Short mmCIF file of C-alpha atoms and ligand atoms in Angstrom, two decimals:
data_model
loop_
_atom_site.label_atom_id
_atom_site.label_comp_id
_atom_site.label_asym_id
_atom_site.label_seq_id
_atom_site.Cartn_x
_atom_site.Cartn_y
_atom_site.Cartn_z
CA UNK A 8 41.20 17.09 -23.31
CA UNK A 9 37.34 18.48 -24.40
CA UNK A 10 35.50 18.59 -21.49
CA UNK A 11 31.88 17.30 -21.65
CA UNK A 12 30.41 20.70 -22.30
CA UNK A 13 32.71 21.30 -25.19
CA UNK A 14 31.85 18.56 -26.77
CA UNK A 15 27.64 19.74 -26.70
CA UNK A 16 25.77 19.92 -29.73
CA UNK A 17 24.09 23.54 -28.94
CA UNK A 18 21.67 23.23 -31.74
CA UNK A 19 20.05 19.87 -30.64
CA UNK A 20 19.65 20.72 -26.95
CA UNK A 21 17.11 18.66 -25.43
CA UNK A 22 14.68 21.60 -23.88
CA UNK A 23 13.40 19.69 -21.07
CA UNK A 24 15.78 17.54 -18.88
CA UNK A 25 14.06 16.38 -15.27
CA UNK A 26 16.18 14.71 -12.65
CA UNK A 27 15.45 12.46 -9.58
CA UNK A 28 17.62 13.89 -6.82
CA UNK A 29 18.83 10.99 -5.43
CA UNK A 30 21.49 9.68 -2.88
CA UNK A 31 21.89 12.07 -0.12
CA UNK A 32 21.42 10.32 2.34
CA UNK A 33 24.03 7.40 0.85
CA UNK A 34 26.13 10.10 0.55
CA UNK A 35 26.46 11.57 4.14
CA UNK A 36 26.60 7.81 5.96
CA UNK A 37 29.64 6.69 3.77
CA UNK A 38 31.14 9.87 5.01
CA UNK A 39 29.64 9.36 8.30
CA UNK A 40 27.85 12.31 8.95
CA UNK A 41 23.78 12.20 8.80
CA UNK A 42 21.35 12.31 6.28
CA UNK A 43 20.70 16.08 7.08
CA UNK A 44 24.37 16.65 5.76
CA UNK A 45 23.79 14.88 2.98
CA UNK A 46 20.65 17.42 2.24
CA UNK A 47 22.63 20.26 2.82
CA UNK A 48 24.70 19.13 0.10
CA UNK A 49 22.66 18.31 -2.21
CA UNK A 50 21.72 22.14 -2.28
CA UNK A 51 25.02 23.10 -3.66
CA UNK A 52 24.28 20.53 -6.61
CA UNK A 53 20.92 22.51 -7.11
CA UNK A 54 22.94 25.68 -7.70
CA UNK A 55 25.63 24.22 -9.89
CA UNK A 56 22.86 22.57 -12.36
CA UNK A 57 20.62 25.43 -12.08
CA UNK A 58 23.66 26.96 -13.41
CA UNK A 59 25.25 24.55 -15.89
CA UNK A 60 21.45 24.27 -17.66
CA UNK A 61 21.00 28.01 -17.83
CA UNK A 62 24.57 28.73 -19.07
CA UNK A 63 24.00 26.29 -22.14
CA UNK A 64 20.77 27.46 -22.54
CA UNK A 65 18.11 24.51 -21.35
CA UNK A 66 14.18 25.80 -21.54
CA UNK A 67 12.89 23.53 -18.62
CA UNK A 68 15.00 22.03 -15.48
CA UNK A 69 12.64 19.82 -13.26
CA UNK A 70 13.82 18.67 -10.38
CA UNK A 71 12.45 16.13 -7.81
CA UNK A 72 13.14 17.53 -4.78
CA UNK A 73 10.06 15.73 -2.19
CA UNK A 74 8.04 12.83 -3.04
CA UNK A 75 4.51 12.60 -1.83
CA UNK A 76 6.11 9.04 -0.23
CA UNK A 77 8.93 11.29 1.32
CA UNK A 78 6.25 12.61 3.83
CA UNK A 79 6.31 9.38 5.69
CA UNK A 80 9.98 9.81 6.37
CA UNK A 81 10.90 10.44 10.57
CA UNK A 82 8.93 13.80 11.17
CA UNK A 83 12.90 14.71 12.28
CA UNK A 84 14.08 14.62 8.69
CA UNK A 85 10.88 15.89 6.73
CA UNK A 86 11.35 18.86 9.29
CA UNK A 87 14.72 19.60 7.99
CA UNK A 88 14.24 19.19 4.61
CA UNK A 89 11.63 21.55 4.94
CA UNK A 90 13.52 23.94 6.91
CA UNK A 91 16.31 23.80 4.04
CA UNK A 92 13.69 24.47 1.48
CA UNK A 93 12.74 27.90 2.98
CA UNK A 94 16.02 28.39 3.50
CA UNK A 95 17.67 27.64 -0.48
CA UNK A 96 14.35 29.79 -1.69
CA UNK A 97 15.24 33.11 0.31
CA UNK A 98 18.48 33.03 -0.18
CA UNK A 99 18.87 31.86 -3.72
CA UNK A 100 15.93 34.49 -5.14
CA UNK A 101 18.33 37.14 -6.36
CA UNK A 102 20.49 34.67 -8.37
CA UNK A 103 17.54 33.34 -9.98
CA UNK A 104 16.75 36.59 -10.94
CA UNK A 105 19.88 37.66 -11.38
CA UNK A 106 20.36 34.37 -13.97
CA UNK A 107 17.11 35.64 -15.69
CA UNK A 108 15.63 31.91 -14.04
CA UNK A 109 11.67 31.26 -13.44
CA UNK A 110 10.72 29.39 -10.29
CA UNK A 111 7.22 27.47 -11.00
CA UNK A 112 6.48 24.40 -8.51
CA UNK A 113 4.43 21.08 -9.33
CA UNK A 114 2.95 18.89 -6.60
CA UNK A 115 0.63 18.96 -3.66
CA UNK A 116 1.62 22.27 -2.05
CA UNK A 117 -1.62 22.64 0.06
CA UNK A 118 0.41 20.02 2.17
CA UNK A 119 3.54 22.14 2.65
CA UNK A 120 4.01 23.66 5.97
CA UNK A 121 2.51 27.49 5.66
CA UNK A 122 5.52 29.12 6.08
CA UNK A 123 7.38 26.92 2.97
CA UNK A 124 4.27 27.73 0.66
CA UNK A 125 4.30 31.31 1.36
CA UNK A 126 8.00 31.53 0.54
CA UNK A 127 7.30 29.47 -1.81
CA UNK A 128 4.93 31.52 -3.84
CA UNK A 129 6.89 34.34 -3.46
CA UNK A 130 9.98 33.40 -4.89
CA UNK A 131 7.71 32.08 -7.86
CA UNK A 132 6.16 35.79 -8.22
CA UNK A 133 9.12 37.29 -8.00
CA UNK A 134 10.41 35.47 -10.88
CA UNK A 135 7.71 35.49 -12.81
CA UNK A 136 9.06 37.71 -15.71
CA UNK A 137 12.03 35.62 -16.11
CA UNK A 138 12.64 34.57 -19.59
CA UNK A 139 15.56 32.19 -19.73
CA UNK A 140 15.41 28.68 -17.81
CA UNK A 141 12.51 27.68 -15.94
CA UNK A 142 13.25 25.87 -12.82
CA UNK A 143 10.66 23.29 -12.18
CA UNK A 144 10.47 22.38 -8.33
CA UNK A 145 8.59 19.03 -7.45
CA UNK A 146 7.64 19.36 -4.23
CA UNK A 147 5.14 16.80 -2.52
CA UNK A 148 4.58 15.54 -6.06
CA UNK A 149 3.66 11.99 -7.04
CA UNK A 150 2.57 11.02 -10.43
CA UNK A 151 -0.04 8.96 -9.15
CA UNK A 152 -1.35 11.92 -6.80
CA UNK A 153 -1.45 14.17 -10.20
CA UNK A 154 -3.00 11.57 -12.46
CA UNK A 155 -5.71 10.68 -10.15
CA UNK A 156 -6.66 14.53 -9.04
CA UNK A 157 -6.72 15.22 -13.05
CA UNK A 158 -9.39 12.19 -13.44
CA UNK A 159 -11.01 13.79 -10.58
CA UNK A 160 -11.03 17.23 -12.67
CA UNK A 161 -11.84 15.19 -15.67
CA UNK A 162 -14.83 13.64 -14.21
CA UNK A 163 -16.57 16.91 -12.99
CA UNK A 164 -16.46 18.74 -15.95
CA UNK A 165 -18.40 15.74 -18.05
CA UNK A 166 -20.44 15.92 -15.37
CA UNK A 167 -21.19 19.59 -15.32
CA UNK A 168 -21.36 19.16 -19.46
CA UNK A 169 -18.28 21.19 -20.37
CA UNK A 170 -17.63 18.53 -22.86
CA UNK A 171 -18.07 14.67 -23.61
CA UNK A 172 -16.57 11.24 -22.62
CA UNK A 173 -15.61 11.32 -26.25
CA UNK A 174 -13.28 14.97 -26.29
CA UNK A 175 -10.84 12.89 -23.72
CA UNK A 176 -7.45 12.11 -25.33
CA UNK A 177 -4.05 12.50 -24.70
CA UNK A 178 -4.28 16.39 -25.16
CA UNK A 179 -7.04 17.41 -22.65
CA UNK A 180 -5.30 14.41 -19.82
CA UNK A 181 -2.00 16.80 -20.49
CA UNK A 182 -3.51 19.55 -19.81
CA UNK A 183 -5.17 18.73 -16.19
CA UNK A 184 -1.87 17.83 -15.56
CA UNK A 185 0.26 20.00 -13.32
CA UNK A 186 2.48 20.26 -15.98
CA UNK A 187 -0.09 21.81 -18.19
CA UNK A 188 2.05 24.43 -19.67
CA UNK A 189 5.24 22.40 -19.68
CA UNK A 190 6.50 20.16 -22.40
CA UNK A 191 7.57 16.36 -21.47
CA UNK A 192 11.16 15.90 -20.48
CA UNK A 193 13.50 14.69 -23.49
CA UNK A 194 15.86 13.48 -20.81
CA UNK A 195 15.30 12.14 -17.36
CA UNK A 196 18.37 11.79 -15.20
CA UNK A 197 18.46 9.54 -12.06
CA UNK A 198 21.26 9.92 -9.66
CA UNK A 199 22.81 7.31 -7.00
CA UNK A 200 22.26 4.14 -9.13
CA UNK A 201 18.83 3.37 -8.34
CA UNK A 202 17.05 2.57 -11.77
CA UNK A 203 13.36 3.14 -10.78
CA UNK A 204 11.01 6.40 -11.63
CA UNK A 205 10.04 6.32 -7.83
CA UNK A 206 6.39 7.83 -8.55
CA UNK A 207 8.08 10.54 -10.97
CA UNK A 208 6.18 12.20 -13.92
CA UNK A 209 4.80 8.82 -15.16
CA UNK A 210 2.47 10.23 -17.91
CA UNK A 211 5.40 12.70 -19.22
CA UNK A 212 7.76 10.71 -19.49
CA UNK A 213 6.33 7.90 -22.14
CA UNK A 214 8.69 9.06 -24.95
CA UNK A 215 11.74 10.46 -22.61
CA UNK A 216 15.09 8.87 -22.80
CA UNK A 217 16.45 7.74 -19.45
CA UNK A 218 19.82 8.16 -17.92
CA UNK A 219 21.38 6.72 -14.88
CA UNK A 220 24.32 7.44 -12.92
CA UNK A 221 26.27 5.73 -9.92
CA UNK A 222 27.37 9.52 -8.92
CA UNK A 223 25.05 10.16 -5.42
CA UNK A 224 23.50 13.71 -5.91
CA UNK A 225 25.56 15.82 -3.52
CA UNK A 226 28.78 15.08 -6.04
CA UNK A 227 26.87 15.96 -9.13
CA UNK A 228 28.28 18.93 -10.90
CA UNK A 229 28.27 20.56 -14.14
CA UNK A 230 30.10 18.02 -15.97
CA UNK A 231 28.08 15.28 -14.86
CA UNK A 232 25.47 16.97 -15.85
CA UNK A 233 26.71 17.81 -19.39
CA UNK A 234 28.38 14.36 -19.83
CA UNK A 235 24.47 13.10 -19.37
CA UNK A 236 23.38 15.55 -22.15
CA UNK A 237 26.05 14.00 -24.69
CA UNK A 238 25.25 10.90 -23.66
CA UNK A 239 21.13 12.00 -24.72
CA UNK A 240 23.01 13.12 -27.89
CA UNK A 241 23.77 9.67 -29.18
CA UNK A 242 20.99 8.11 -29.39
CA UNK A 243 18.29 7.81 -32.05
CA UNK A 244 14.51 8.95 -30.61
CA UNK A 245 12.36 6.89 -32.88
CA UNK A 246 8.89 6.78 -31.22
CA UNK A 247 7.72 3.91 -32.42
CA UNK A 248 8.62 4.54 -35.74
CA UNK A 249 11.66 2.59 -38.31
CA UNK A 250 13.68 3.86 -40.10
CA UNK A 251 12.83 4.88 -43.70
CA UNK A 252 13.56 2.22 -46.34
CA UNK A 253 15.66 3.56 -49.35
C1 IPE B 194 17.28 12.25 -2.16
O1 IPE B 194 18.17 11.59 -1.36
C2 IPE B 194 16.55 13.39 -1.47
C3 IPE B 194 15.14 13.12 -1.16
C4 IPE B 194 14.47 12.06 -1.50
C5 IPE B 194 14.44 14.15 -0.42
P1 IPE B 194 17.67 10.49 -0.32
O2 IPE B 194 17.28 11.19 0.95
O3 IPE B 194 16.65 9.63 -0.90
O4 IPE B 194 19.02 9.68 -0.06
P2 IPE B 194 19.20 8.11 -0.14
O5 IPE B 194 18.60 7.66 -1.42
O6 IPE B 194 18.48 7.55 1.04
O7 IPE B 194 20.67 7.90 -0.08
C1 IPE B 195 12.73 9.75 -5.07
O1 IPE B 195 13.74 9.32 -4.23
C2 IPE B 195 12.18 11.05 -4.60
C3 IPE B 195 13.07 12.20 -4.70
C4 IPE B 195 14.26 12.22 -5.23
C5 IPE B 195 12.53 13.42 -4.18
P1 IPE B 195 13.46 8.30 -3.04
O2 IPE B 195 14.75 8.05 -2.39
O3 IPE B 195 12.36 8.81 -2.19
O4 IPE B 195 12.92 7.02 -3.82
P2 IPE B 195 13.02 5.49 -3.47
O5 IPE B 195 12.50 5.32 -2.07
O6 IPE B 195 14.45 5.10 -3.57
O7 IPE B 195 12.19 4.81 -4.51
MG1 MG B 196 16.66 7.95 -2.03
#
């Protein structure tokens, strides 16, 4: 039998897929263990999709990894989380570089513990000259936390006359975006059966197609993750637009 990756159309990749993490903590409790497990889990599903996009050859991975709403989560479990953040970063640096991967990060990182943000930022220097897949870490992002600090940004530079009410349009809101340099996800993929955005890349994601699985993040692996991409290969992206009469 073809697996899913066989049966991958290489030459109509989408080049940006984004996925909400979701389920660990579903995960661990029908296994009874705790919602830590779950987390430590979910790491190993990092790896393997890290993997399975760079091996096919995906430009842009973003993944959801800490909401700005995840903060308010017992101070027990954002500690952990954190903890495991450091953690995956040190120890997974030489793969990424040895997998020719980019770290960048989107979000509010002024609000990361010191320690995460230093490791942080130096796992995303130390990757810098990576060309293949970028690995797109959102990390106390919300949409509604970007949009509003980009009106903010917006706002001030009318003000200080770098150009008028009338230059604002789709183009300059992109790029006071955090994704500035990024281009908007063709696929988003939400594990765990939940079929909400949850605060997730609002703006970008006008045009993406959606995909939702029952699968809870710490079993997602490579197939699942190229049976999604076939599934984005069926449809018909028509933005608005009909087809053309004959
Ligand atoms: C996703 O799993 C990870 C984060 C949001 C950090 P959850 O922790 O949300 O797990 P569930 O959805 O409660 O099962
Ligand atoms: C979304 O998952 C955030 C991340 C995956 C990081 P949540 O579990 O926080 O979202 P809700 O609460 O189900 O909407
Ligand atoms: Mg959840």
């Amino acid at each position: 039998m073809l697996s899913y990756k066989d049966k991958i159309d290489i030459s109509r990749l989408p080049k940006h897929i984004a996925i909400i993490m979701d389920g660990n903590g579903r995960w661990a409790n029908e296994q009874g263990y705790d919602r830590i497990f779950g987390h430590q889990n979910g790491v190993i599903s990092v790896r393997e999709t890290t993997e399975a996009a760079a091996e096919i050859g995906i430009e842009y991975l973003t993944l959801y990894a800490f909401s700005t709403e995840n903060w308010n989560r017992p101070q027990s479990e954002v500690d952990a989380l954190m903890e495991l953040l450091i953690d995956t970063i040190e120890k997974e640096t030489p793969t990424l570089n040895k997998n020719n991967v980019r770290l960048m990060a989107i979000g509010d990182l002024s609000r990361l513990p010191g320690n995460a943000a230093e490791k942080l930022q130096r796992c995303i220097a130390q990757t810098s000259i990576n060309t293949g897949l970028a690995l797109v870490l959102a990390l106390s992002y919300s949409s509604r936390w970007e949009i509003t600090n980009a009106i903010k940004n917006i706002s001030n530079e009318v003000k200080e006359g770098k150009y008028s009410t009338e230059d604002i349009n789709y183009e300059l809101i992109s790029k006071h975006l955090t994704t500035n340099t990024i281009p908007d996800p063709d696929l988003l993929i939400r594990t765990s059966g939940e079929t909400r955005i949850s605060n997730f890349l609002l703006w970008q994601i006008a045009y993406t197609e959606l995909y939702f699985t029952q699968t809870h993040w710490p079993a997602f692996r490579k197939e699942n993750f190229y049976e999604a991409i076939c599934n984005f290969q069926q449809r018909d992206r028509r933005y608005g637009k009909c087809e053309e009469k004959k």
